[in-house]
Coordinates of C-alpha atoms and ligand atoms in Angstrom, one line a residue:
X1 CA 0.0 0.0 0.0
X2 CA 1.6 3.7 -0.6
X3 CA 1.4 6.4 1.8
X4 CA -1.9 7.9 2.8
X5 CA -0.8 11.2 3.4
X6 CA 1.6 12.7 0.8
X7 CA 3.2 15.5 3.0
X8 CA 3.2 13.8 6.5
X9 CA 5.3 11.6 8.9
X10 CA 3.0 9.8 10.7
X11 CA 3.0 7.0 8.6
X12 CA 5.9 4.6 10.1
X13 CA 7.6 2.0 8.1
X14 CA 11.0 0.3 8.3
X15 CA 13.9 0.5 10.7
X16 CA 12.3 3.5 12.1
X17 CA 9.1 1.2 13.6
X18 CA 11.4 -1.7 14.6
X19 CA 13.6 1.0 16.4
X20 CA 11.3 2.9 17.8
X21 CA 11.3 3.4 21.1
X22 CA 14.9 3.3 21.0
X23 CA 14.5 6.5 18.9
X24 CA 11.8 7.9 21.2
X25 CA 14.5 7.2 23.9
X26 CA 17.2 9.4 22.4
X27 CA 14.9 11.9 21.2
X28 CA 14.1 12.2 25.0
X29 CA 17.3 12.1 26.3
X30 CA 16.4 8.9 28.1
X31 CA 13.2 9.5 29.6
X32 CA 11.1 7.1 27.4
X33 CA 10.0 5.2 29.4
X34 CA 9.3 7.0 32.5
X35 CA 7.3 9.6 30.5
X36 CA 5.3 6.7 29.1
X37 CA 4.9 4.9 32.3
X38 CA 3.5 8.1 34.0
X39 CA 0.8 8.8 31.5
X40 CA -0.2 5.2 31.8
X41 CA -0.8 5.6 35.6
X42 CA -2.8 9.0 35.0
X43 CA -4.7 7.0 32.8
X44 CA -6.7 5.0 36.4
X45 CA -7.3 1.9 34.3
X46 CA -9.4 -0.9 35.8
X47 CA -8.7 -4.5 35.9
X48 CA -11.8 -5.4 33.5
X49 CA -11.2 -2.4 30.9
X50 CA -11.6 -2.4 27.6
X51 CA -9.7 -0.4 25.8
X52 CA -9.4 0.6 22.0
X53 CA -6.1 2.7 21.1
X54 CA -6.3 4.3 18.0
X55 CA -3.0 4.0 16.1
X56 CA -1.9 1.9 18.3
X57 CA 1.8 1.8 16.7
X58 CA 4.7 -0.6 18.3
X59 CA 2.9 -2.0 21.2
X60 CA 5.5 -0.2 24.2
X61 CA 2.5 1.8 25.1
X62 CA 0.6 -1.3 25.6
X63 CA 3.1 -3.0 27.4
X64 CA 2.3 -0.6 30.5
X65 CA -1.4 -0.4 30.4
X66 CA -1.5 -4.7 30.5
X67 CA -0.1 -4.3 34.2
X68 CA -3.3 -3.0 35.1
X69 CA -5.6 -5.5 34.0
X70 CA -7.2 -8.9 35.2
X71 CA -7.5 -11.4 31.9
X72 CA -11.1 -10.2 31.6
X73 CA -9.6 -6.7 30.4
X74 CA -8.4 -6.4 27.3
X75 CA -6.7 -3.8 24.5
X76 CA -7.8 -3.6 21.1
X77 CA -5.4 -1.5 18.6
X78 CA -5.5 -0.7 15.5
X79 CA -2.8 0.5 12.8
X80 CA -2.1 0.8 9.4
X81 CA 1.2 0.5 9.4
X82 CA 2.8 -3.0 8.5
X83 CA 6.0 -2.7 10.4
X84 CA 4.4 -1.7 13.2
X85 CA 1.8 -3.9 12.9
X86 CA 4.5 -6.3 12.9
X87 CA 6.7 -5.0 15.8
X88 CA 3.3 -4.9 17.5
X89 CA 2.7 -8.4 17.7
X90 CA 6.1 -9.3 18.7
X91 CA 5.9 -7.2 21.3
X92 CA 2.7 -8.1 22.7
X93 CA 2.2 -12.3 21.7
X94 CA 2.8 -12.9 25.5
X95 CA -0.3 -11.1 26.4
X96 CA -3.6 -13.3 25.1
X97 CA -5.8 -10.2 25.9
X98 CA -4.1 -7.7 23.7
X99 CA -4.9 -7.9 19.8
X100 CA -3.9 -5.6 16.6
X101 CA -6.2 -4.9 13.8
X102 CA -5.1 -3.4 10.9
X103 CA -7.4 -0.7 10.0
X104 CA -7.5 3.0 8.8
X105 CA -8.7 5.5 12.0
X106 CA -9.6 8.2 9.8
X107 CA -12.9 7.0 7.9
X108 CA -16.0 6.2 9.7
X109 CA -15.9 3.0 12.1
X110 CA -18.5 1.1 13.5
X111 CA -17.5 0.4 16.9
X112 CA -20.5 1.2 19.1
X113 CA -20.1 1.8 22.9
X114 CA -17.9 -0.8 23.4
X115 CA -15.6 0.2 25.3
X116 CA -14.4 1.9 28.6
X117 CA -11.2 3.7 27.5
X118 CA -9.7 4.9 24.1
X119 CA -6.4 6.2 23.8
X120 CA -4.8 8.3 20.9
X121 CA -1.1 8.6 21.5
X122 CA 1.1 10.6 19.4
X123 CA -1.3 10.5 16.1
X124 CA -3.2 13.3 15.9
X125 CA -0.7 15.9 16.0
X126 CA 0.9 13.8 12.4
X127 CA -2.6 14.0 10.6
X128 CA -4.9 16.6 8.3
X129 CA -7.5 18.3 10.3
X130 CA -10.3 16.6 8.2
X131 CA -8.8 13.5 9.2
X132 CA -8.0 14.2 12.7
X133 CA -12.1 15.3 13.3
X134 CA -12.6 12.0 12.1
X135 CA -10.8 9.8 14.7
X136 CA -12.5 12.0 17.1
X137 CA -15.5 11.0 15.9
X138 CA -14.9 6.9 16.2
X139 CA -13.4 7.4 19.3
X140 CA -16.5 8.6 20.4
X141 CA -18.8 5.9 18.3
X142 CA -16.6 3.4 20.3
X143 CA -16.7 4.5 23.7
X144 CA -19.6 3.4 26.4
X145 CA -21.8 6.7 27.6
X146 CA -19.7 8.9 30.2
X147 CA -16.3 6.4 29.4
X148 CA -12.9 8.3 28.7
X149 CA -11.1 9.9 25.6
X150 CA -7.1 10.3 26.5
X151 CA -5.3 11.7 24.2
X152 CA -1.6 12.1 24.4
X153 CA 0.4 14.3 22.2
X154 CA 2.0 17.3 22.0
X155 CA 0.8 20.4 24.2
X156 CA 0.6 24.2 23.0
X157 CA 4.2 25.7 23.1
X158 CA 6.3 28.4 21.6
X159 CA 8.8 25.8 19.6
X160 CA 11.0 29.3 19.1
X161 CA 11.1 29.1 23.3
X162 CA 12.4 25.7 23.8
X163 CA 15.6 24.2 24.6
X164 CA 17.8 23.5 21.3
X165 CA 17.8 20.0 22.2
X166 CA 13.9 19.6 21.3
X167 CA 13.3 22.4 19.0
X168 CA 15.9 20.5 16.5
X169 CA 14.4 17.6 16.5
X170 CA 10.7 18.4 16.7
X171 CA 11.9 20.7 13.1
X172 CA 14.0 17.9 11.4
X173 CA 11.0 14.9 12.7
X174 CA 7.8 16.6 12.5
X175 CA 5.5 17.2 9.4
X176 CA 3.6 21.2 8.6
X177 CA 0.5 18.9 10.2
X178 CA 2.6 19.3 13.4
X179 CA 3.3 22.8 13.3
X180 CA -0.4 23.8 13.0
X181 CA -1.4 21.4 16.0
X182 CA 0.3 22.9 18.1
X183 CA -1.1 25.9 17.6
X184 CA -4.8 24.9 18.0
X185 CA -7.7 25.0 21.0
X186 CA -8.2 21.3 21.2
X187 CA -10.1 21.8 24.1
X188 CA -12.6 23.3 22.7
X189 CA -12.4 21.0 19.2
X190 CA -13.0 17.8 21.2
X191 CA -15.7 19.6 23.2
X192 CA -17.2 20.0 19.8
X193 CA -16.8 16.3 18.8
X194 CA -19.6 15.4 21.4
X195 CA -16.8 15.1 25.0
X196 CA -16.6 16.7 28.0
X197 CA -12.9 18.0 29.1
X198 CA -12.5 16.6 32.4
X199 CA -8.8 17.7 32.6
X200 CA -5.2 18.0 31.2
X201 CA -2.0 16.6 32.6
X202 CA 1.6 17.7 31.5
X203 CA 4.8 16.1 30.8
X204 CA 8.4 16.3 29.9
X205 CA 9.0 20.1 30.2
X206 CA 5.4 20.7 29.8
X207 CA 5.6 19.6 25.8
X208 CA 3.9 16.6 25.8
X209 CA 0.4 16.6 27.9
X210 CA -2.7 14.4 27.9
X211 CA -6.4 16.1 28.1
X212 CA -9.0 14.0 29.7
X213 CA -12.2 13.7 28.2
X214 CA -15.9 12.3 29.0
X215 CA -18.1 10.8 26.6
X216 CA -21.6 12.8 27.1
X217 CA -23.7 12.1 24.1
Ligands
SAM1 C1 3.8 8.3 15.9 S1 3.1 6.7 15.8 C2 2.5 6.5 17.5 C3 2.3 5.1 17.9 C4 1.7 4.9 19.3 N1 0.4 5.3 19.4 C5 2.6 5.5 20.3 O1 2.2 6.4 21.1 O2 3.8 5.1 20.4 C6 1.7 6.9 14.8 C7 1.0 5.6 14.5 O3 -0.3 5.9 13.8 C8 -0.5 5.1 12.8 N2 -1.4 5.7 11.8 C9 -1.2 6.9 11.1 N3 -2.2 7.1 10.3 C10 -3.1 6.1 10.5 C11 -4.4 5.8 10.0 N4 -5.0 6.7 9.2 N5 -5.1 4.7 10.4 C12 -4.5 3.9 11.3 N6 -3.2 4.1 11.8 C13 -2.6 5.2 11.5 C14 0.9 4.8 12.2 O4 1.0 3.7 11.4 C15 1.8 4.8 13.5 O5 1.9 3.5 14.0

């Protein structure tokens, strides 16, 4: 299959998804794993969640969020991606509760209120707005009334204010989708999407932060 999206990087193929969170790693000077780990915990997941994560990617992410739950839990990811598709199942064939699907996030979905928790890490930020409305939108189809949206990705900042040491790589990495998310009220866009904020939670020098949200309608 070729790339969905001409001019962006959030499509991940080759040594960059089998390598990934080694990249992640140097890109955050080593704090992978803690940052990841800490956004798991924020995320109060329940032994018998269900939980769809949109993009799901390499499988690291779920590799935290299985801690928390009994066998009668269980993670459901999709991606498009081959490689990490691939890398995902490597990761995660000890874990009979934890599947992969490949599937495209961004076109209408049928999962109705299924589920207790969705998660979109790191996948929004990489997409066209049309696009990104549209995961919004299944995350929402998939969800159970009053059940939570978490979405972890990069907060509002001034890039020009950061340290050299992430405004180098966030401008050699990123994609113009990037630039113009971080620029933008998600608050008030997800609010729009048919969620209620409940709240937002920083991270790694307040770049990285994951807003909260309640299914209402
Ligand atoms: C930057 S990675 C993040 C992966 C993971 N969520 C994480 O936090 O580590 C973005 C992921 O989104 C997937 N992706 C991008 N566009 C997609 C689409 N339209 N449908 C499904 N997956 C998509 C990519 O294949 C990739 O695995």
């Amino acid at each position: 299959m070729g790339k969905l999206y001409e001019d962006s990087h959030i499509e991940i193929n080759g040594l960059v998804a089998k390598h990934y969170s080694r990249i992640l790693n140097l890109i955050t000077l080593g704090r992978y794993k803690r940052i990841i780990k800490r956004f798991v915990d924020d995320m109060n997941i329940v032994p018998e969640d269900r939980i769809i994560d949109f993009g799901a990617g390499s499988g690291y992410n779920e590799c935290f969020m299985i801690k928390y739950l009994s066998l009668k839990g269980r993670i459901v990811g999709l991606d498009i991606g081959e490689d990490m598709i691939k890398k995902f199942k490597k990761v995660c064939k000890k874990y009979p509760n934890v599947k992969i699907y490949k599937k495209r996030i961004d076109i209408p979905l049928n999962f109705e209120n299924k589920y207790d928790k969705a998660l979109i890490s790191f996948v929004l930020h990489g997409l066209p707005h049309k696009n990104r409305i549209q995961v919004l939108k299944n995350a929402n189809r998939a969800l159970k009334k009053n059940k939570r949206l978490y979405i972890f990705d990069y907060a509002k900042f001034n890039l020009e204010k950061l340290p050299f040491y992430i405004k180098i790589p966030f401008k050699m990495i990123e994609c113009k989708y990037a630039f113009e998310y971080i620029e933008k009220d998600w608050k008030k866009i997800i609010k729009d999407t048919g969620f209620k904020f409940v709240r937002k939670k920083y991270y790694y020098k307040n770049i990285v932060s994951m807003m909260i949200f309640e299914k209402y309608s």
